[in-house]
Tab-separated table of C-alpha atoms in Angstrom:
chain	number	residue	atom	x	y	z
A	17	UNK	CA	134.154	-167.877	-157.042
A	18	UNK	CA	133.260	-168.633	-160.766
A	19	UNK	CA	136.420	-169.522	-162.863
A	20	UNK	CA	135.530	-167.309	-165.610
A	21	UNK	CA	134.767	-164.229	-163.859
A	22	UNK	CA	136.467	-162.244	-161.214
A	23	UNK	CA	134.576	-159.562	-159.124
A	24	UNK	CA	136.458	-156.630	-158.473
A	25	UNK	CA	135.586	-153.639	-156.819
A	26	UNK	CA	137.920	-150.019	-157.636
A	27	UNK	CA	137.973	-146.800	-155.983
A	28	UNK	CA	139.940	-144.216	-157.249
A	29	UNK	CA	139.770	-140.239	-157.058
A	30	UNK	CA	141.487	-139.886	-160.067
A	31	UNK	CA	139.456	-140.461	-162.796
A	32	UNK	CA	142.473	-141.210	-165.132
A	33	UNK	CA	143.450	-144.400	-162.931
A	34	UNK	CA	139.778	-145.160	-163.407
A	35	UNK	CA	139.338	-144.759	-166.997
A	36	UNK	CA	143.256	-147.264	-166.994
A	37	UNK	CA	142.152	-149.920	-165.090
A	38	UNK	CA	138.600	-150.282	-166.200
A	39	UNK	CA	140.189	-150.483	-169.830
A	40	UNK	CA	142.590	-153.174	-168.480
A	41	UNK	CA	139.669	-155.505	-167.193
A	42	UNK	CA	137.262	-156.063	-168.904
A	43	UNK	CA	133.996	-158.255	-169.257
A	44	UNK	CA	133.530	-160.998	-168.970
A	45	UNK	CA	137.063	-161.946	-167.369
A	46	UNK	CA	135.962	-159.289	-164.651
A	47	UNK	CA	133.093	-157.655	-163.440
A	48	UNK	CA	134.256	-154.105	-162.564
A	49	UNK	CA	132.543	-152.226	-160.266
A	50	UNK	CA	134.051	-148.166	-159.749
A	51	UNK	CA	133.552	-145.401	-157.541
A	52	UNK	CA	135.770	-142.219	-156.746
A	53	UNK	CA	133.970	-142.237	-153.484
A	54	UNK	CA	135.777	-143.768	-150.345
A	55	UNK	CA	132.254	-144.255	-148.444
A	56	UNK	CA	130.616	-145.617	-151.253
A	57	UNK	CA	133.280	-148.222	-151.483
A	58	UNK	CA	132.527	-149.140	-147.705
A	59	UNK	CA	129.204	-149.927	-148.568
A	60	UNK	CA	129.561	-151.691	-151.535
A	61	UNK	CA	132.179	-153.933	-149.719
A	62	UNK	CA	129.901	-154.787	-146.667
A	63	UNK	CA	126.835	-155.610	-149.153
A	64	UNK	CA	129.006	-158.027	-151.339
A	65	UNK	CA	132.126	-159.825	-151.458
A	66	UNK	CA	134.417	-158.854	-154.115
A	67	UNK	CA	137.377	-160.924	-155.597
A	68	UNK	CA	139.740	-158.092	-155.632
A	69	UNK	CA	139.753	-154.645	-154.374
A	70	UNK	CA	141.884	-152.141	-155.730
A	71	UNK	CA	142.595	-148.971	-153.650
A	72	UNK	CA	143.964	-145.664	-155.003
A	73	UNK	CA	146.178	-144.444	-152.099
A	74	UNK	CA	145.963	-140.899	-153.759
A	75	UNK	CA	148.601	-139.144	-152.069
A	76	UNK	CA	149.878	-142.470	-150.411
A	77	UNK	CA	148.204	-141.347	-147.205
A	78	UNK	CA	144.754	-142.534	-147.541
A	79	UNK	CA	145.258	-146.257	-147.043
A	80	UNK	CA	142.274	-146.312	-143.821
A	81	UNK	CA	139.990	-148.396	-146.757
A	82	UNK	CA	142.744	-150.339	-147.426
A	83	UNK	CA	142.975	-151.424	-143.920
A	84	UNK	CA	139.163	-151.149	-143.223
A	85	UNK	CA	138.580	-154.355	-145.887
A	86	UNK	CA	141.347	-156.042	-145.383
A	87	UNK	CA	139.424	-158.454	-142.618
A	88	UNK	CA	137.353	-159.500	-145.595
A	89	UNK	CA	137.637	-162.348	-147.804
A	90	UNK	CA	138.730	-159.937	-150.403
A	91	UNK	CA	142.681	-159.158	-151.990
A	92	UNK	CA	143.289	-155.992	-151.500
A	93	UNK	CA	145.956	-154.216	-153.923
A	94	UNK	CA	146.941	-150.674	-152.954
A	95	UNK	CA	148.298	-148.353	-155.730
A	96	UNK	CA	150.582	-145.721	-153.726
A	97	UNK	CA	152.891	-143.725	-155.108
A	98	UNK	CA	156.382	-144.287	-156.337
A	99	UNK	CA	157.863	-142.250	-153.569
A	100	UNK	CA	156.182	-143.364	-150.386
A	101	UNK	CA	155.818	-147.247	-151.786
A	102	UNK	CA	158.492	-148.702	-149.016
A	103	UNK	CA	156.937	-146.473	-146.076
A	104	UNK	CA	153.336	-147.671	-147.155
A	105	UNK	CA	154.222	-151.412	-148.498
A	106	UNK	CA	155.436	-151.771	-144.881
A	107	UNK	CA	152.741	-150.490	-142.973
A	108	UNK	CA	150.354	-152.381	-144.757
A	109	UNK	CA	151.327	-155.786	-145.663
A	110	UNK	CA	150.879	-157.192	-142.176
A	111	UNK	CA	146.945	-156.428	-142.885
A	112	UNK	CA	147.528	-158.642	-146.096
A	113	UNK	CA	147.460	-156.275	-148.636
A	114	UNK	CA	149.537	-155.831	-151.417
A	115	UNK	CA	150.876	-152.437	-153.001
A	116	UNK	CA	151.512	-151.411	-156.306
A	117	UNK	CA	153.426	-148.318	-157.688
A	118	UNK	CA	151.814	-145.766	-159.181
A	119	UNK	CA	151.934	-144.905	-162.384
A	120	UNK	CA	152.333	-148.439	-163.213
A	121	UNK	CA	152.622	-149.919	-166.710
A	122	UNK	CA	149.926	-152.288	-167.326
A	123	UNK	CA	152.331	-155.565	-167.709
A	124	UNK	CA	152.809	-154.667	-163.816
A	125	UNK	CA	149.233	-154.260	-162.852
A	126	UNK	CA	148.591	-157.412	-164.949
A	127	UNK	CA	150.737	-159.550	-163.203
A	128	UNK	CA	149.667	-158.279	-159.812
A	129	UNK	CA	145.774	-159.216	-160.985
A	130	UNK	CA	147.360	-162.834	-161.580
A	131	UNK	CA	149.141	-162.391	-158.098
A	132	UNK	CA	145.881	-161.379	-156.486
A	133	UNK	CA	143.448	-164.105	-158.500
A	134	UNK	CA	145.767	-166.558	-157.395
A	135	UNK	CA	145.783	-165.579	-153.797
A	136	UNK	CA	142.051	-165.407	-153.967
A	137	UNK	CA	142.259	-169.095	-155.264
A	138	UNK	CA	144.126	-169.768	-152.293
A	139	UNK	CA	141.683	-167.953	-149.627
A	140	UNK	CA	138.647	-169.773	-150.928
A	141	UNK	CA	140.204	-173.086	-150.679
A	142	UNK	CA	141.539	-172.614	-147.168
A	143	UNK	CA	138.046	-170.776	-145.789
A	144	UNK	CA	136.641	-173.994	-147.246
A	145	UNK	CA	138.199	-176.339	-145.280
A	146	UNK	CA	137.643	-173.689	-142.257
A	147	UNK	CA	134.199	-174.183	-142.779
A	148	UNK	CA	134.343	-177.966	-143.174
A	149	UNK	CA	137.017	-177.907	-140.153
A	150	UNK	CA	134.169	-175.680	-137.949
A	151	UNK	CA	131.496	-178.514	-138.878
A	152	UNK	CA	133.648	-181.528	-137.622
A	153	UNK	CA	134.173	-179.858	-134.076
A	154	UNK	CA	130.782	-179.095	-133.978
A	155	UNK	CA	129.953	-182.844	-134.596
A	156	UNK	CA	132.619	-183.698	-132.293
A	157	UNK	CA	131.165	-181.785	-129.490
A	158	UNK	CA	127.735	-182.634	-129.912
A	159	UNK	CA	128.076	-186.196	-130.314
A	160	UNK	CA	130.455	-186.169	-126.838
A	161	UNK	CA	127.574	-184.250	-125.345
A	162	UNK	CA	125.544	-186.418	-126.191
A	163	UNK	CA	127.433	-189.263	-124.790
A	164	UNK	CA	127.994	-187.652	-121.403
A	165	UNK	CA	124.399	-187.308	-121.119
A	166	UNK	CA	124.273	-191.151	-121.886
A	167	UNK	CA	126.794	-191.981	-119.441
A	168	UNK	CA	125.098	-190.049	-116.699
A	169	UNK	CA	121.740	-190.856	-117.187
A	170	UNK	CA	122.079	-194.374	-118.516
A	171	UNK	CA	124.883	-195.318	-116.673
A	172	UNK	CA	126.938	-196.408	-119.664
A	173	UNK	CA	130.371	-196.546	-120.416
A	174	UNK	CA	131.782	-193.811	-123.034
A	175	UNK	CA	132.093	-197.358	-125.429
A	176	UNK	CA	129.085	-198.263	-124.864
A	177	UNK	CA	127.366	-194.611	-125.517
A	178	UNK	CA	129.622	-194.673	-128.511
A	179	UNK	CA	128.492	-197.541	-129.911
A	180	UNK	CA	125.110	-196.786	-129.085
A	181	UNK	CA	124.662	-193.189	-131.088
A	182	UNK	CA	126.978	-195.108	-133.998
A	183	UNK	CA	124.237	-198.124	-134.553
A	184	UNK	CA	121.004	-196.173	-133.403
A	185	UNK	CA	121.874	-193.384	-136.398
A	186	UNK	CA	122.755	-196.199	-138.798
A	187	UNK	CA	119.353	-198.170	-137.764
A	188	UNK	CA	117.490	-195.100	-137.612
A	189	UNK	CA	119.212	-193.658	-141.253
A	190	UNK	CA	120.199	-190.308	-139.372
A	191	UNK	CA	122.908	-188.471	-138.929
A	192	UNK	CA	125.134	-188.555	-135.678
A	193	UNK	CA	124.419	-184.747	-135.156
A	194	UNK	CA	120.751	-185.455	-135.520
A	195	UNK	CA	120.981	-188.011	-132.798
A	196	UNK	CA	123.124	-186.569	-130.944
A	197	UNK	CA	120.840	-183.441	-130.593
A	198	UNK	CA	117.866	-186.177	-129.829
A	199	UNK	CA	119.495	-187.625	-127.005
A	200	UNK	CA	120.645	-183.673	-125.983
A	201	UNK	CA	116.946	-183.006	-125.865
A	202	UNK	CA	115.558	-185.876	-124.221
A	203	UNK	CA	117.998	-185.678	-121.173
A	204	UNK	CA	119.319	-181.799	-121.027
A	205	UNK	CA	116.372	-181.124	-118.665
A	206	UNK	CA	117.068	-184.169	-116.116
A	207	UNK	CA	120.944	-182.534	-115.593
């Protein structure tokens, strides 16, 4: 995500809430992207990922989007009405989203759009290390892989197949994984 702009994607029926929020943020802070149609906003969330996506509830029924994205990478901030705002802000916030009043005064709105850049902040650091996380075990299991097919086919010890992927990638200038898928090569057809 690019500190100086935020992506957000807004779907709204009503084109007053439209014409409110996409005076509120503006370019180059945020790269607005509208559409009053539901279906439209599917699409444009499964082609891109957006920062923040705010959802107009309308009635405070239609929250199906809402739910629909919320598996995304994406904050999702529902406006719902005044009325049905505890009914709604419960069903929804175990999917991760967070609600908003509607009308709202734009000192509210704003400080949710902190809320929400902060929380993406917070995603994107943590499906970071995910990623980096997934790698390790990945590296972990090849490299044991690799040493079980060692130990049965060279009839080493596990410190001895250790030691021997460690210094054969250092004397070779590879990388573990790269060996380790060597070795998986050369003797995954003998087991």
């Amino acid at each position: 995500m690019d500190a100086d702009s935020h992506s957000v994607l807004l779907v709204s029926r009503d084109s007053k809430i439209i014409s409110q929020i996409s005076g509120f943020l503006m370019a180059p802070l945020f790269e607005l992207t509208t559409t009053s149609d539901f279906n439209e906003a599917r699409r444009l969330a499964t082609e891109r990922t957006y920062n923040i996506i705010i959802a107009d509830s309308g009635d405070g029924y239609d929250t199906e989007f809402a739910i629909n994205v919320a598996d995304s990478y994406s904050t999702i901030l529902l406006l719902v009405p005044n009325e049905h705002f505890d009914e709604i802000s419960y069903r929804v916030e175990g999917y991760g989203i967070l609600t908003i009043t509607k009308p709202f005064e734009p000192f509210y709105l704003y400080n949710m759009l902190k809320v929400a850049i902060a929380v993406q902040y917070k995603v994107q650091i943590l499906s970071s290390q995910t990623v980096k996380l997934k790698n390790k075990m990945e590296e972990i299991r090849l490299v044991n892989r690799a040493k079980l097919l060692l130990i049965q086919n060279l009839r080493m010890t596990e410190a001895e197949a250790h030691r021997y992927l460690e210094k054969e990638a250092m004397d070779r200038g590879l990388k573990r994984t790269a060996l380790a898928e060597e070795v998986i090569k050369t003797y995954q057809s003998s087991t």
